[in-house]
mmCIF file of C-alpha atoms in Angstrom:
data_model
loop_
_atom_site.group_PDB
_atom_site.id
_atom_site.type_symbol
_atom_site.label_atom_id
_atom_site.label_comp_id
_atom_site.label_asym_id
_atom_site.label_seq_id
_atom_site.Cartn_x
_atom_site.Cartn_y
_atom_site.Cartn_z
ATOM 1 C CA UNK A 22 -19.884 -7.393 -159.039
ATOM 2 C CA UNK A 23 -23.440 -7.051 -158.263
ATOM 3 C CA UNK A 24 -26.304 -9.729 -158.358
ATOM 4 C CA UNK A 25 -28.156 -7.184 -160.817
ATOM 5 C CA UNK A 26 -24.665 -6.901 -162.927
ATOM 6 C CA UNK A 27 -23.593 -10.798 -163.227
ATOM 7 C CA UNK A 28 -27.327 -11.582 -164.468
ATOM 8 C CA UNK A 29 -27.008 -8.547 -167.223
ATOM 9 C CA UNK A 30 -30.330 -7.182 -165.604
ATOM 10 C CA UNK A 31 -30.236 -3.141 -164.880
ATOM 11 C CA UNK A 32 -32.121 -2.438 -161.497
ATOM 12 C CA UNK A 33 -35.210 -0.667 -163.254
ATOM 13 C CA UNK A 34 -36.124 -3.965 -165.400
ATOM 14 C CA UNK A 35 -39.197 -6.588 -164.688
ATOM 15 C CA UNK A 36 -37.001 -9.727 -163.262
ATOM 16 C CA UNK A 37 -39.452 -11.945 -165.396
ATOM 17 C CA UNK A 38 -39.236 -10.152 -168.751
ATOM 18 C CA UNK A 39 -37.140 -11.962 -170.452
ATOM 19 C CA UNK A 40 -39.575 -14.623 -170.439
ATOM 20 C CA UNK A 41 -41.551 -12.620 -173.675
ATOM 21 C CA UNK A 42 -44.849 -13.695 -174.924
ATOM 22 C CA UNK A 43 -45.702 -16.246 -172.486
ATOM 23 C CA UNK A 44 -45.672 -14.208 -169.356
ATOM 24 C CA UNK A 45 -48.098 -11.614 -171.576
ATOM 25 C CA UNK A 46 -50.219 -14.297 -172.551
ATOM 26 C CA UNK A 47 -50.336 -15.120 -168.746
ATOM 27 C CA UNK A 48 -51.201 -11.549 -168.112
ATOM 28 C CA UNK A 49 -53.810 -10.743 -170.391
ATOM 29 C CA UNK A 50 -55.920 -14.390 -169.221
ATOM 30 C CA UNK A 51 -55.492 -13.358 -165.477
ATOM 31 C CA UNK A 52 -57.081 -10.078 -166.358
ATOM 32 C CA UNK A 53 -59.680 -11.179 -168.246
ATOM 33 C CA UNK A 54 -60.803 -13.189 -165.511
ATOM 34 C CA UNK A 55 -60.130 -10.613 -162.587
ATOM 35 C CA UNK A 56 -62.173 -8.073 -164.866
ATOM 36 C CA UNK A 57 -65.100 -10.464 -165.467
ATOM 37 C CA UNK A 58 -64.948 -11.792 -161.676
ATOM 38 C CA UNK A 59 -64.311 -8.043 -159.485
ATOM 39 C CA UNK A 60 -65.527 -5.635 -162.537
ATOM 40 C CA UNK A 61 -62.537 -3.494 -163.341
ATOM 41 C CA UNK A 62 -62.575 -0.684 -160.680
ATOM 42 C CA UNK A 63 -62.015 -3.730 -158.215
ATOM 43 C CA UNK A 64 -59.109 -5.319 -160.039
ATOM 44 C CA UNK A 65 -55.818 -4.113 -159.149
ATOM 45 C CA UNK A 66 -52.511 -5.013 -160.683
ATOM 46 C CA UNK A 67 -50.950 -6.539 -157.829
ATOM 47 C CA UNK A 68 -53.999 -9.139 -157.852
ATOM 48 C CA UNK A 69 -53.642 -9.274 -161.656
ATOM 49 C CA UNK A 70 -49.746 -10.087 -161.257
ATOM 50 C CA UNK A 71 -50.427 -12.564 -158.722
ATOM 51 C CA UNK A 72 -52.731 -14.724 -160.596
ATOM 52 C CA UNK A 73 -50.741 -14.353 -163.675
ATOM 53 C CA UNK A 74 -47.340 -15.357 -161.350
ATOM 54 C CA UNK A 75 -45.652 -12.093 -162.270
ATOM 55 C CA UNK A 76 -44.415 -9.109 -160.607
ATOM 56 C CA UNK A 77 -46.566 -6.477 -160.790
ATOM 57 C CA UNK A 78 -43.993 -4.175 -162.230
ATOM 58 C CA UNK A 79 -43.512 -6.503 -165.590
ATOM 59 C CA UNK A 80 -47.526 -5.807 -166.025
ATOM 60 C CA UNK A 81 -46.401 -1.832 -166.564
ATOM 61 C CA UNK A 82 -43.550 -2.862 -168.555
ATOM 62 C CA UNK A 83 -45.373 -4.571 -171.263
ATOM 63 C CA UNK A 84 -48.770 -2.059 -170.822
ATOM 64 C CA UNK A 85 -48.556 0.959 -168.802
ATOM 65 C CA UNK A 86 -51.525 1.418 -166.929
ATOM 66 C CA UNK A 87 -54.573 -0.648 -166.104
ATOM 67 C CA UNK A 88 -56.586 1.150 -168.736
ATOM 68 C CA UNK A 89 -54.376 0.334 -171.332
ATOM 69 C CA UNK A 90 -54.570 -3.358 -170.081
ATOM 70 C CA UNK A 91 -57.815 -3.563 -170.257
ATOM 71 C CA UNK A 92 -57.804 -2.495 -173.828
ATOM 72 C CA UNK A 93 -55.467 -5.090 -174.840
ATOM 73 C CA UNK A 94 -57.387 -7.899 -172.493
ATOM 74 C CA UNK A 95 -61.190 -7.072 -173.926
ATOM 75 C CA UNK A 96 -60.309 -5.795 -177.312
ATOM 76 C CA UNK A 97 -62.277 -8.292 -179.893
ATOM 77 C CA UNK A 98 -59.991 -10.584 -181.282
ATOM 78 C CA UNK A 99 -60.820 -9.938 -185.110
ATOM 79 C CA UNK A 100 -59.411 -10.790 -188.437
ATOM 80 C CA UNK A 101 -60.329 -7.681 -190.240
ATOM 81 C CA UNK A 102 -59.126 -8.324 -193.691
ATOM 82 C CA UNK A 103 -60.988 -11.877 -193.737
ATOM 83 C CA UNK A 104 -63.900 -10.817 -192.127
ATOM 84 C CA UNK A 105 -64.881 -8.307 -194.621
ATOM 85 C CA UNK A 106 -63.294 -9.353 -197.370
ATOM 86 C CA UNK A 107 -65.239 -9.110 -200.960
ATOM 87 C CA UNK A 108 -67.096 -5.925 -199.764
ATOM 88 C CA UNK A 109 -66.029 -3.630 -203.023
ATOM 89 C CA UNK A 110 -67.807 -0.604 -204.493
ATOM 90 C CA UNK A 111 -69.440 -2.944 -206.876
ATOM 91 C CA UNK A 112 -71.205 -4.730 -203.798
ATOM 92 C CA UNK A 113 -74.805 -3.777 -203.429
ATOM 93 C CA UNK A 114 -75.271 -1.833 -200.133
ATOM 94 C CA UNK A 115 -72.070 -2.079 -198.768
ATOM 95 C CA UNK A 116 -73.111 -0.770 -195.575
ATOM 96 C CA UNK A 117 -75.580 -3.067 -195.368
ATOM 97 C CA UNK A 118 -73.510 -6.131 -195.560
ATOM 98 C CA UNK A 119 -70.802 -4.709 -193.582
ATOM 99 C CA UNK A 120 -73.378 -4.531 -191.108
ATOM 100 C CA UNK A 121 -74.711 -7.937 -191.459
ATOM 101 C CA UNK A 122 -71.010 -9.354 -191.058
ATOM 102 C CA UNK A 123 -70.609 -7.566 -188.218
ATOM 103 C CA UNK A 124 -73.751 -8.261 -185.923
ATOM 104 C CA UNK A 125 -73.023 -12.217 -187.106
ATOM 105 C CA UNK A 126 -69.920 -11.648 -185.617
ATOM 106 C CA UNK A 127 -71.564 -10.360 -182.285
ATOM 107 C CA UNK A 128 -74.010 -13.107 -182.559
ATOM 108 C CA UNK A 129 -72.091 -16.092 -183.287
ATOM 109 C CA UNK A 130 -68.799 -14.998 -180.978
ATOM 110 C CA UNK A 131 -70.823 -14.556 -177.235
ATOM 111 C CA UNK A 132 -67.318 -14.787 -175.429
ATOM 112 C CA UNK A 133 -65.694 -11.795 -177.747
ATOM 113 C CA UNK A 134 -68.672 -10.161 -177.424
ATOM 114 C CA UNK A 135 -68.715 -9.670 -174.151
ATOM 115 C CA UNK A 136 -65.751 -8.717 -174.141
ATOM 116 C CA UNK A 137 -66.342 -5.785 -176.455
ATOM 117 C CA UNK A 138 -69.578 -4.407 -173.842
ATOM 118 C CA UNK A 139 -67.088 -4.500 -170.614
ATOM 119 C CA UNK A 140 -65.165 -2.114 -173.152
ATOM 120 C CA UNK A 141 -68.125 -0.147 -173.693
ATOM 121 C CA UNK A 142 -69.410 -0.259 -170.228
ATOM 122 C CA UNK A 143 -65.827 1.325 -168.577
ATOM 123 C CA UNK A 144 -65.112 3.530 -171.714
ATOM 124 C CA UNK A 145 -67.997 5.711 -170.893
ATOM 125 C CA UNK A 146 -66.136 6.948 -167.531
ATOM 126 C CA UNK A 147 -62.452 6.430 -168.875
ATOM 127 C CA UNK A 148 -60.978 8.527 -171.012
ATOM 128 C CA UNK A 149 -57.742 6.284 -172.097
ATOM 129 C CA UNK A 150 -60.097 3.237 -172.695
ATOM 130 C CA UNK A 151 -62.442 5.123 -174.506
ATOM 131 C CA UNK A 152 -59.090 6.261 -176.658
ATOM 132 C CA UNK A 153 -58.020 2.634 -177.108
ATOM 133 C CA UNK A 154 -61.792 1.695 -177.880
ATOM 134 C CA UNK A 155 -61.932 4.302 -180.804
ATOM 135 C CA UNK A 156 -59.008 3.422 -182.103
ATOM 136 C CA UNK A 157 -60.155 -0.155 -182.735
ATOM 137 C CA UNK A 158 -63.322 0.663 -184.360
ATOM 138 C CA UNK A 159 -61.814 3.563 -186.478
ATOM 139 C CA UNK A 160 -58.922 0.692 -187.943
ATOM 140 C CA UNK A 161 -61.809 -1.828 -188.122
ATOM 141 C CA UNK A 162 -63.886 0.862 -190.471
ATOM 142 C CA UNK A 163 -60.619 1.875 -192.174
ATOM 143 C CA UNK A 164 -59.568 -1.333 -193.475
ATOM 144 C CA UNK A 165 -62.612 -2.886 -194.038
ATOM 145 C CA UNK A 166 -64.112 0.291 -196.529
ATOM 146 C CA UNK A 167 -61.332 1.409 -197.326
ATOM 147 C CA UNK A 168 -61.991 0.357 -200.748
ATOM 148 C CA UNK A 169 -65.641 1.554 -200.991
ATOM 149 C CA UNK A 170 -65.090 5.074 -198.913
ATOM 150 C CA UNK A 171 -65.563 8.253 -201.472
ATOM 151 C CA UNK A 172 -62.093 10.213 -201.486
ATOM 152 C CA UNK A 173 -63.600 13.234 -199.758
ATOM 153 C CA UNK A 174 -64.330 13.710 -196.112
ATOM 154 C CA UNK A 175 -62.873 10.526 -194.970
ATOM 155 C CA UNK A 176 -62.316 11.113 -191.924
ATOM 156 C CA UNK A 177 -66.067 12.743 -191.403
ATOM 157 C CA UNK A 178 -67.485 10.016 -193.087
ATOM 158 C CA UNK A 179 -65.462 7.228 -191.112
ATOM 159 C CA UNK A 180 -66.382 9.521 -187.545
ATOM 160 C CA UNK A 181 -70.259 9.213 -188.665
ATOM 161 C CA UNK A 182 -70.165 5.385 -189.630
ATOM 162 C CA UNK A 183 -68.326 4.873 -186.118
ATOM 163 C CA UNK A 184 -71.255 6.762 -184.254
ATOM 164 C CA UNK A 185 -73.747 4.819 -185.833
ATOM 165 C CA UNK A 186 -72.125 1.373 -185.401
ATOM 166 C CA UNK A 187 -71.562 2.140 -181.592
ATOM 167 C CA UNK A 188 -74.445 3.411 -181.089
ATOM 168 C CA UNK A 189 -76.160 0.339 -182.507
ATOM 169 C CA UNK A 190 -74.261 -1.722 -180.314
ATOM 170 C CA UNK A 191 -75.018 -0.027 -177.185
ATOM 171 C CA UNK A 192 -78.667 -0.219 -178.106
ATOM 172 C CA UNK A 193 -78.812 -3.772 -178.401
ATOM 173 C CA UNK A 194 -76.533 -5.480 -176.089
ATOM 174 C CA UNK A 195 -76.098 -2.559 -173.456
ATOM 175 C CA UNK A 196 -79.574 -0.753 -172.764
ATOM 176 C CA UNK A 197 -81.630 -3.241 -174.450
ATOM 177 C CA UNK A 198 -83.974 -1.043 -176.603
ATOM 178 C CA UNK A 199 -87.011 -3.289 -177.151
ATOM 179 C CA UNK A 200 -86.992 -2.186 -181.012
ATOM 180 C CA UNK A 201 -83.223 -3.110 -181.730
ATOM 181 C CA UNK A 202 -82.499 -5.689 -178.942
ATOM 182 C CA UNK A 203 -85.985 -7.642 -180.315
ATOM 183 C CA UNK A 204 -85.110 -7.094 -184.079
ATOM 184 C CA UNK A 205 -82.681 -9.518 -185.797
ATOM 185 C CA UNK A 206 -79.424 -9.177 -187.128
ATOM 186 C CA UNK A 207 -80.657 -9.492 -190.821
ATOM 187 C CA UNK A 208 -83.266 -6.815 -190.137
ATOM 188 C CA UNK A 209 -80.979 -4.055 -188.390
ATOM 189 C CA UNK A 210 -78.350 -4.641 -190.918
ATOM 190 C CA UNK A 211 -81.112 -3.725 -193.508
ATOM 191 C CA UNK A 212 -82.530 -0.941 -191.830
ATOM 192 C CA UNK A 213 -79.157 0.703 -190.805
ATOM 193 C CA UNK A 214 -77.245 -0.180 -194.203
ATOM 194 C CA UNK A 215 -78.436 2.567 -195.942
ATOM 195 C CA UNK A 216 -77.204 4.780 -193.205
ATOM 196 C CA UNK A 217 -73.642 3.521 -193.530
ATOM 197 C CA UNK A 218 -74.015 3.550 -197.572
ATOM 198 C CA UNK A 219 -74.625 7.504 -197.647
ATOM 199 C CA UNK A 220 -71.824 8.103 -194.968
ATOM 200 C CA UNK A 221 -69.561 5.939 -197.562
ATOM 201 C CA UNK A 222 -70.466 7.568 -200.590
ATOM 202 C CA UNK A 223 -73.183 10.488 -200.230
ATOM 203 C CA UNK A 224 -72.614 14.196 -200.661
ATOM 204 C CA UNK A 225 -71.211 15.785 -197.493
ATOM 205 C CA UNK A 226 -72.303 18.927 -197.793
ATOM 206 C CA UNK A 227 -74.673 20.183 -195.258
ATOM 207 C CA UNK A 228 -77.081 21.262 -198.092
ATOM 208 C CA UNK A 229 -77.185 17.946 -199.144
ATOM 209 C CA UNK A 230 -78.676 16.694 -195.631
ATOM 210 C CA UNK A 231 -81.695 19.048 -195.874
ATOM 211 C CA UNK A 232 -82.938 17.549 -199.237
#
């Protein structure tokens, strides 16, 4: 009987992996840190798996590539359903206080966001992080409008709410547009609100724009 056969561990798997959620926990911190120390085109998965004190091979197991981990390592840690919760379609300017709860978040959470403009930053040249990146945002808008979002369009209206929300981000906190990087959180959210109210609720015809 083989080593591989008396441990009840077939050739192909991670030796470490039956260790679970610990040794992903271990993962995701070392790659946080590689990312934030070497950037992420500088980070490799054998340094990632050495700091962590895995093999390399269990960092594929539990996420594929280094794009995906970088997903899971930045994504915002966010509690969705508490964060928004109480925006209805009886709240005045939903948009607008979506906004506003957002940006606080941004504002109060330096460390998560941060995390969420490395995401930004590599997403631009990365196809598979911009993927995981949308995907976020899109479940973010989902559940937290869900409630409020006319029945029509919904996925057009979602898509334009998304543009606009990214977009304000990168303004701010990436190029640092005077106008939105000097404004306040209070005063974007009620400048943009509106924005996000007609995407929610506003005729989507293209007539409709013109008027």
């Amino acid at each position: 009987m083989t080593p591989q056969q008396r441990s009840g561990r077939g050739r192909g798997r991670p030796r470490t992996a039956e260790t679970g959620s610990d040794n992903r926990e271990s993962i995701l911190g070392a790659a946080r840190e590689l990312f934030s120390d070497r950037g992420f085109e500088r980070s490799t998965m054998r340094e990632i798996g050495r700091r962590a004190g895995v093999d390399p091979a269990l960092i594929h197991h539990y996420f594929g590539t280094k794009d995906a981990l970088l997903v899971a390592a930045l994504r915002p840690e966010i509690d969705v359903v508490e964060m928004f919760a109480g925006i209805t379609a009886d709240t005045e300017s939903p948009g607008t206080e979506f906004l506003r709860r957002i940006l606080g978040f941004w504002e109060s959470n330096p460390q998560q966001r941060t995390r969420a403009i490395a995401l930004l930053r590599v997403a631009v040249t990365h196809a598979e992080v911009a993927g995981g990146l949308r995907e976020f945002f899109l479940g973010v808008a989902r559940t937290a409008l869900a409630d409020v979002m006319a029945a029509d369009h919904r996925e057009e209206r979602i898509g334009l709410m998304i543009s606009q929300i990214a977009g304000l981000v990168m303004a701010r906190y990436v190029l640092d547009v005077p106008a939105v990087a000097g404004a306040t959180p209070e005063e974007l959210a009620q400048r943009v609100g509106p924005n996000i109210d007609r995407y929610l609720t506003g005729d989507m015809t293209v007539d409709s724009w013109h008027s």
